[in-house]
Coordinates of C-alpha atoms in Angstrom, one line a residue:
M470 CA 124.0 117.8 108.7
I471 CA 123.2 119.7 105.5
E472 CA 119.6 120.4 106.6
E473 CA 120.7 122.1 110.0
E474 CA 123.1 124.1 107.9
L475 CA 120.2 125.3 105.6
F476 CA 118.2 126.3 108.5
S477 CA 121.0 128.4 109.8
E478 CA 121.2 130.2 106.5
L479 CA 117.6 130.7 106.4
E480 CA 117.9 132.4 109.7
N481 CA 120.5 134.9 108.3
C482 CA 119.4 135.6 104.8
P483 CA 117.0 138.2 103.7
E484 CA 113.4 137.4 103.1
S485 CA 113.7 137.7 99.2
E486 CA 116.1 134.8 99.3
Q487 CA 114.4 132.7 102.0
K488 CA 111.9 131.1 99.4
V489 CA 115.0 129.5 97.5
K490 CA 116.4 128.2 100.6
I491 CA 112.9 126.6 101.7
E492 CA 112.6 125.1 98.1
E493 CA 116.1 123.5 98.6
M494 CA 114.9 122.4 101.9
N495 CA 111.9 120.9 100.6
G496 CA 113.7 118.9 97.8
L497 CA 116.0 117.5 100.6
V498 CA 112.9 116.4 102.7
E499 CA 111.7 114.3 99.8
E500 CA 115.1 112.5 99.8
M501 CA 114.9 111.7 103.4
N502 CA 114.0 108.4 105.1
E503 CA 111.7 108.1 108.4
K504 CA 115.0 108.1 110.6
E505 CA 116.4 111.1 109.1
F506 CA 113.2 112.9 109.0
K507 CA 112.5 112.3 112.8
S508 CA 116.1 113.3 113.3
V509 CA 115.9 116.6 111.6
F510 CA 112.4 117.5 112.5
N511 CA 112.3 117.4 116.2
T512 CA 110.8 119.6 118.7
E513 CA 113.9 121.7 119.0
L514 CA 113.7 122.6 115.5
Y515 CA 110.1 123.7 115.7
D516 CA 110.8 125.6 118.9
K517 CA 113.7 127.3 116.6
I518 CA 111.2 128.3 113.6
F519 CA 108.8 129.4 116.5
K520 CA 111.7 131.7 117.8
M521 CA 112.6 133.0 114.3
I522 CA 109.0 134.1 113.7
E523 CA 108.8 135.9 116.9
E524 CA 112.1 137.8 116.1
K525 CA 110.7 138.3 112.6
K526 CA 113.6 136.5 110.9
V527 CA 111.4 134.4 108.9
S528 CA 107.8 135.4 107.6
M529 CA 104.8 133.5 108.3
E530 CA 104.4 132.9 104.6
N531 CA 107.6 131.3 104.1
T532 CA 107.0 129.3 107.4
I533 CA 103.8 128.0 105.9
L534 CA 105.5 127.1 102.5
L535 CA 108.0 125.1 104.5
L536 CA 105.7 123.2 106.9
K537 CA 102.9 122.6 104.2
H538 CA 105.6 120.3 102.2
V539 CA 107.3 118.9 105.1
G540 CA 103.6 117.8 106.5
Y541 CA 102.6 116.6 103.1
C542 CA 105.7 114.3 102.8
K543 CA 105.2 113.1 106.4
V544 CA 101.5 111.9 105.9
L545 CA 101.9 110.6 102.3
L546 CA 104.8 108.5 103.6
D547 CA 102.7 107.3 106.9
W548 CA 105.5 108.6 109.2
F549 CA 104.3 109.3 112.7
S550 CA 106.1 111.9 115.0
Y551 CA 104.8 113.9 117.9
A552 CA 107.8 116.4 117.9
F553 CA 105.4 119.2 116.6
K554 CA 102.8 118.5 119.1
S555 CA 104.8 119.5 122.1
S556 CA 106.6 122.4 120.5
L557 CA 106.0 126.1 121.1
L558 CA 105.1 126.6 117.3
S559 CA 102.3 124.1 117.7
R560 CA 100.8 126.3 120.4
R561 CA 101.3 129.4 118.3
F562 CA 99.7 127.8 115.1
E563 CA 96.7 126.8 117.0
K564 CA 96.0 130.1 118.6
M565 CA 96.5 131.8 115.3
L566 CA 93.8 129.6 113.5
V567 CA 91.5 130.0 116.5
D568 CA 91.9 133.9 116.3
E569 CA 91.6 133.8 112.5
D570 CA 88.4 132.1 112.8
K571 CA 86.7 134.7 115.1
K572 CA 87.1 137.3 112.6
N573 CA 84.1 138.2 110.3
E574 CA 84.6 140.3 107.5
E575 CA 88.3 140.5 107.8
K576 CA 88.7 136.7 107.9
N577 CA 91.5 135.4 105.5
E578 CA 90.0 132.0 104.2
K579 CA 93.4 131.3 102.6
L580 CA 95.3 131.8 105.7
L581 CA 93.0 129.8 107.6
A582 CA 93.1 126.9 105.5
D583 CA 97.0 126.9 105.3
L584 CA 96.9 127.3 109.2
C585 CA 94.5 124.3 109.6
E586 CA 96.7 122.1 107.2
C587 CA 99.8 123.0 108.8
F588 CA 98.4 122.1 112.2
I589 CA 96.6 118.8 111.3
L590 CA 99.2 117.3 109.1
F591 CA 101.6 117.3 112.1
D592 CA 98.8 116.6 114.7
H593 CA 96.2 114.3 113.8
C594 CA 94.3 114.4 117.1
L595 CA 92.1 117.3 117.0
S596 CA 90.0 118.7 119.9
S597 CA 86.4 119.4 119.1
E598 CA 86.8 122.9 119.0
L599 CA 89.4 122.6 116.4
D600 CA 87.0 120.1 114.4
L601 CA 84.5 122.9 114.3
I602 CA 86.9 125.2 112.7
C603 CA 89.3 123.0 110.6
I604 CA 86.7 120.6 108.9
P605 CA 84.2 123.1 107.3
C606 CA 87.3 125.2 106.2
L607 CA 89.0 122.5 104.6
M608 CA 86.0 120.9 103.1
K609 CA 85.2 124.5 101.4
F610 CA 88.7 124.2 99.5
A611 CA 87.9 120.6 98.7
L612 CA 84.4 121.5 97.1
K613 CA 85.9 123.8 94.4
K614 CA 84.9 122.6 91.3
D615 CA 87.5 124.7 89.0
E616 CA 89.7 122.4 87.2
S617 CA 92.8 124.4 87.2
E618 CA 96.1 123.0 88.3
E619 CA 96.0 125.4 91.5
T620 CA 92.7 124.4 92.5
R621 CA 93.5 120.7 92.1
K622 CA 96.7 121.1 94.4
E623 CA 94.6 123.2 96.9
A624 CA 91.9 120.3 97.0
E625 CA 94.5 117.5 97.4
M626 CA 96.1 119.3 100.3
A627 CA 92.8 120.2 102.0
L628 CA 91.9 116.3 101.6
L629 CA 95.0 114.8 102.6
A630 CA 94.9 116.9 105.7
L631 CA 91.5 115.8 106.3
S632 CA 92.5 112.3 105.8
S633 CA 94.9 112.2 108.6
I634 CA 92.6 113.3 111.2
R635 CA 92.3 110.1 113.4
D636 CA 90.7 108.7 116.4
N637 CA 87.9 111.3 117.3
F638 CA 84.3 111.0 116.6
V639 CA 83.0 113.7 114.3
E640 CA 79.3 114.9 114.1
Q641 CA 77.8 113.9 110.8
E642 CA 76.3 117.3 110.1
L643 CA 79.7 118.6 110.2
Y644 CA 81.3 116.6 107.2
L645 CA 78.8 114.1 105.6
N646 CA 77.0 116.1 103.1
D647 CA 80.1 117.7 101.9
I648 CA 82.4 114.6 101.6
K649 CA 79.4 112.8 99.8
E650 CA 79.3 115.7 97.4
I651 CA 83.0 115.8 96.9
I652 CA 83.2 111.9 96.0
E653 CA 79.9 112.0 93.8
Y654 CA 81.2 115.0 91.8
H655 CA 84.4 113.4 91.4
Q656 CA 82.7 110.1 90.4
E657 CA 81.0 112.1 87.6
H658 CA 83.5 114.8 86.5
R659 CA 87.1 113.2 87.5
N660 CA 88.1 116.6 88.8
L661 CA 90.3 115.4 91.6
T662 CA 93.8 113.8 91.6
R663 CA 94.1 110.3 92.5
L664 CA 95.6 111.2 96.0
A665 CA 92.9 113.7 96.7
Y666 CA 90.2 111.1 95.8
Q667 CA 91.8 108.6 97.8
S668 CA 92.3 111.0 100.7
A669 CA 88.4 111.8 100.5
W670 CA 87.5 108.2 100.8
Q671 CA 90.0 107.6 103.7
F672 CA 88.3 110.6 105.8
L673 CA 85.0 109.0 105.4
T674 CA 86.0 105.4 106.0
D675 CA 87.9 106.5 109.0
R676 CA 84.6 108.0 110.6
F677 CA 83.3 104.4 109.9
F678 CA 85.4 103.1 112.7
I679 CA 83.4 105.0 115.3
D680 CA 80.1 105.5 113.5
N681 CA 79.2 102.3 111.6
S682 CA 75.8 104.0 110.7
L683 CA 77.9 104.9 107.6
D684 CA 77.9 101.6 106.0
G685 CA 74.6 102.5 103.7
E686 CA 76.4 105.7 102.5
I687 CA 79.9 104.1 101.9
V688 CA 78.4 100.7 100.3
S689 CA 75.2 101.5 98.7
E690 CA 75.4 105.3 97.7
L691 CA 78.9 105.7 96.9
H692 CA 80.1 102.3 96.0
F693 CA 83.3 101.9 97.8
T694 CA 84.1 98.5 96.3
R695 CA 83.5 99.5 92.8
E696 CA 85.5 102.5 93.2
A697 CA 88.3 101.0 95.1
A698 CA 88.6 98.3 92.5
R699 CA 88.5 101.0 89.7
E700 CA 91.2 103.1 91.2
L701 CA 93.6 100.1 91.8
E702 CA 93.1 99.0 88.2
D703 CA 94.0 102.6 86.8
L704 CA 96.7 103.0 89.3
S705 CA 98.4 99.7 88.5
K706 CA 98.6 101.0 84.9
C707 CA 100.2 104.3 85.8
V708 CA 103.4 102.6 87.4
D709 CA 106.5 101.3 85.3
W710 CA 106.9 98.3 87.3
K711 CA 109.6 96.8 85.5
K712 CA 111.5 100.3 85.5
E713 CA 111.0 100.3 89.3
K714 CA 112.6 96.9 89.8
E715 CA 115.6 97.6 87.1
E716 CA 116.4 100.9 89.1
E717 CA 115.9 99.2 92.5
K718 CA 114.6 102.6 93.9
E719 CA 114.4 103.0 97.6
K720 CA 111.8 105.5 97.3
E721 CA 108.1 104.5 95.8
T722 CA 106.4 106.6 93.3
K723 CA 103.5 108.7 94.4
E724 CA 101.1 106.1 92.5
E725 CA 102.5 103.4 94.5
L726 CA 101.9 105.1 97.8
V727 CA 98.4 105.7 96.7
I728 CA 97.9 102.1 96.3
E729 CA 99.2 101.3 99.7
R730 CA 96.8 103.9 101.1
W731 CA 93.9 102.3 99.3
F732 CA 94.8 98.9 100.5
D733 CA 94.7 100.4 104.4
E734 CA 91.0 101.5 103.6
I735 CA 90.2 98.1 102.1
F736 CA 91.6 96.3 105.2
N737 CA 89.4 98.6 107.4
F738 CA 86.4 98.1 105.3
L739 CA 86.8 94.3 105.3
Y740 CA 87.1 94.0 109.0
L741 CA 84.2 96.8 109.8
N742 CA 81.6 95.8 107.0
A743 CA 78.9 93.5 108.0
L744 CA 76.9 93.5 104.6
W745 CA 77.3 91.0 102.1
I746 CA 77.5 92.8 98.8
E747 CA 77.9 91.6 95.2
E748 CA 80.5 94.0 94.3
F749 CA 83.3 92.1 96.6
A750 CA 84.6 90.1 93.7
G751 CA 85.1 93.1 91.6
L752 CA 87.3 94.5 94.6
I753 CA 89.2 91.4 95.1
G754 CA 89.7 91.5 91.1
G755 CA 91.0 95.0 91.2
V756 CA 93.6 93.7 93.9
V757 CA 94.5 90.8 91.9
L758 CA 95.5 93.2 89.0
V759 CA 97.7 95.1 91.3
Y760 CA 99.5 91.6 92.4
R761 CA 100.1 90.5 88.9
A762 CA 101.5 93.9 88.1
A763 CA 103.7 94.3 91.1
K764 CA 104.7 90.6 91.3
G765 CA 108.4 90.3 90.9
N766 CA 108.8 93.9 90.8
N767 CA 107.4 95.5 94.2
E768 CA 107.6 92.8 96.8
K769 CA 106.1 95.1 99.3
I770 CA 102.9 95.7 97.4
G771 CA 102.9 92.0 96.3
R772 CA 102.9 91.2 99.9
E773 CA 100.1 93.4 100.9
C774 CA 97.8 92.0 98.1
V775 CA 98.2 88.6 99.7
F776 CA 97.5 90.1 103.2
V777 CA 94.2 91.5 101.6
F778 CA 93.2 88.1 100.3
E779 CA 93.9 86.6 103.6
T780 CA 91.7 89.2 105.5
A781 CA 88.9 88.7 102.9
A782 CA 89.0 84.9 103.4
E783 CA 88.6 85.6 107.1
T784 CA 85.6 88.1 106.7
R785 CA 82.3 86.6 106.9
S786 CA 80.7 89.3 104.7
V787 CA 83.0 88.1 101.8
D788 CA 81.7 84.9 100.1
V789 CA 84.0 82.3 99.2
E790 CA 82.5 82.3 95.6
E791 CA 83.6 86.0 95.4
L792 CA 87.3 85.0 96.3
L793 CA 87.1 82.6 93.6
K794 CA 85.5 84.7 90.9
G795 CA 87.7 87.6 91.6
G796 CA 90.8 85.6 91.0
A797 CA 92.3 85.4 94.5
V798 CA 92.6 81.6 94.7
D799 CA 94.5 81.6 91.3
V800 CA 96.9 84.2 92.4
V801 CA 97.7 82.7 95.6
L802 CA 98.3 79.3 94.1
E803 CA 100.7 80.9 91.5
G804 CA 102.4 82.7 94.2
M805 CA 103.2 79.6 96.3
Q806 CA 104.9 78.0 93.2
R807 CA 107.6 80.9 93.1
Q808 CA 111.0 79.8 94.1
T809 CA 111.3 83.5 95.8
F810 CA 108.4 83.1 98.1
N811 CA 109.4 84.1 101.6
E812 CA 108.3 82.5 104.8
G813 CA 106.0 85.3 106.0
M814 CA 104.1 85.2 102.5
T815 CA 104.1 81.4 102.8
S816 CA 102.5 81.8 106.2
K817 CA 99.5 84.0 104.8
C818 CA 99.0 81.8 101.7
L819 CA 98.5 78.8 103.9
Q820 CA 96.3 80.5 106.1
F821 CA 94.1 81.8 103.2
F822 CA 93.6 78.1 102.3
T823 CA 93.3 77.0 105.8
T824 CA 90.4 79.6 106.4
I825 CA 88.6 78.7 103.0
S826 CA 88.6 75.1 103.8
R827 CA 87.3 75.7 107.2
R828 CA 84.6 78.0 106.0
L829 CA 83.6 75.3 103.5
E830 CA 83.2 72.7 105.7
E831 CA 80.3 74.7 107.3
K832 CA 77.2 73.2 106.3
K833 CA 74.2 75.4 105.4
R834 CA 70.8 75.1 106.7
D835 CA 69.0 76.2 103.4
D836 CA 69.0 73.5 100.9
K837 CA 69.7 76.1 98.0
E838 CA 72.6 77.6 100.0
E839 CA 74.0 74.1 100.9
E840 CA 74.0 73.1 97.1
E841 CA 75.9 76.6 96.5
R842 CA 78.3 75.7 99.0
K843 CA 79.1 72.1 97.6
A844 CA 79.6 73.5 94.1
T845 CA 81.9 76.3 95.5
K846 CA 83.9 73.6 97.2
R847 CA 84.2 71.5 94.2
K848 CA 85.3 74.4 92.0
V849 CA 88.2 75.2 94.7
F850 CA 89.0 71.7 95.0
E851 CA 89.5 71.4 91.2
K852 CA 91.4 74.5 90.9
M853 CA 93.9 73.4 93.8
E854 CA 94.2 70.1 92.1
E855 CA 94.8 71.5 88.7
E856 CA 97.7 73.7 90.0
G857 CA 99.4 70.8 91.8
Y858 CA 98.3 72.3 95.4
E859 CA 99.0 68.8 97.1
D860 CA 102.6 68.9 95.8
I861 CA 103.1 72.3 96.9
I862 CA 102.0 71.5 100.3
A863 CA 104.0 68.4 100.6
S864 CA 107.1 70.4 99.7
F865 CA 106.5 73.0 102.4
H866 CA 105.4 70.3 105.2
K867 CA 109.0 70.1 106.5
I868 CA 109.3 73.7 107.2
F869 CA 105.8 74.1 108.9
E870 CA 107.4 74.0 112.4
L871 CA 110.1 76.6 111.3
L872 CA 107.4 78.8 110.0
K873 CA 105.3 78.5 113.3
N874 CA 108.2 79.3 115.5
K875 CA 109.5 82.0 113.5
H876 CA 106.1 84.1 113.1
Q877 CA 104.6 82.9 116.1
D878 CA 101.3 82.1 114.4
Y879 CA 99.3 79.7 116.6
R880 CA 96.7 79.7 113.6
L881 CA 98.9 78.1 111.1
S882 CA 98.2 74.3 111.4
L883 CA 101.0 71.4 111.5
K884 CA 98.5 68.9 110.1
I885 CA 98.9 68.5 106.6
S886 CA 95.5 67.4 105.9
D887 CA 93.9 71.1 107.0
Y888 CA 95.4 72.5 103.9
F889 CA 93.2 70.6 101.5
V890 CA 89.4 71.1 100.5
N891 CA 88.1 67.6 100.4
V892 CA 85.1 67.1 98.4

């Protein structure tokens, strides 16, 4: 393989030429798919890099230059690989960052941050000892308020690394004030890149998985739904959707990848949030804007939009009226009339309306809420009737059994009457 040849050349060329080889390898990494990535960047390769460091055939500076870019691509594309974790290089980096942190006046903050980023981008489960070292170190770089290009890149890398920390409880004292300051400062000054800002939110909302006491900060203080909606709207305008379709590119743009990362956080938020908030309609509206822009151009993102609507319909903290106001009902109805609609999307759309129907059948104890329920039910019914929903369901009725068998979705009813909101 070309990549293996380049590593052999790297081992045998002088340090002055190594940066050129590394930049060439970094360019090849950007063109890889996940299978190719895992084939090249395996444990044997990381062990080889470790040996090259030990034999002084490659400098630590050049090793970091390579690994930071490889790790950046891996995390941005959401590829999972445990090859680094079991390598000699992983142990070398862990020891180096622990030793560097123990230094006082001689501590090299930039080297420590580089080591933390390299380690976390490849190994997202940190020990409590490494949490105490890596999180404050990377927060310090993310907190820099200088708007130079170099500072923005440093903040983006630091926050991307932090966003990849998974599955471990972190004491709020270690991060909460810093991450709130980062988010609030950006909301006022727009100093971060779009990926950096999304990564800051991802780090915070991932903590919400384990520590649900954070809902006040996320919802009331930092306004997650408002910010996610605004970012989705802005990102949808940055993508040349028609060009993407015409060129039939296999690789998604950075903006499209950031949109998908926002969707991951929205899914998490919908599942975990127990508060009813008025800004949900705005959040749904942001996803609707993306759906309308991606429709017919990026089927993957269009499908994820429908999954957000279906998840929101199941979530008790989202009122059906908010789904109606946000435009989710409109776009799902529009989508179901497309000839290119596939079976998986059909299943999700039908589930969306089945869930809404079930929720609108639930009578309220309070007279005012009951009147609101009836009013919402009538609005949904009129919308469905206006768009010819009954005809759509009739046309799908013959393939319900196929859909059920293929997707093994026991929630997908075969009774046609279940798909109508009867007033």
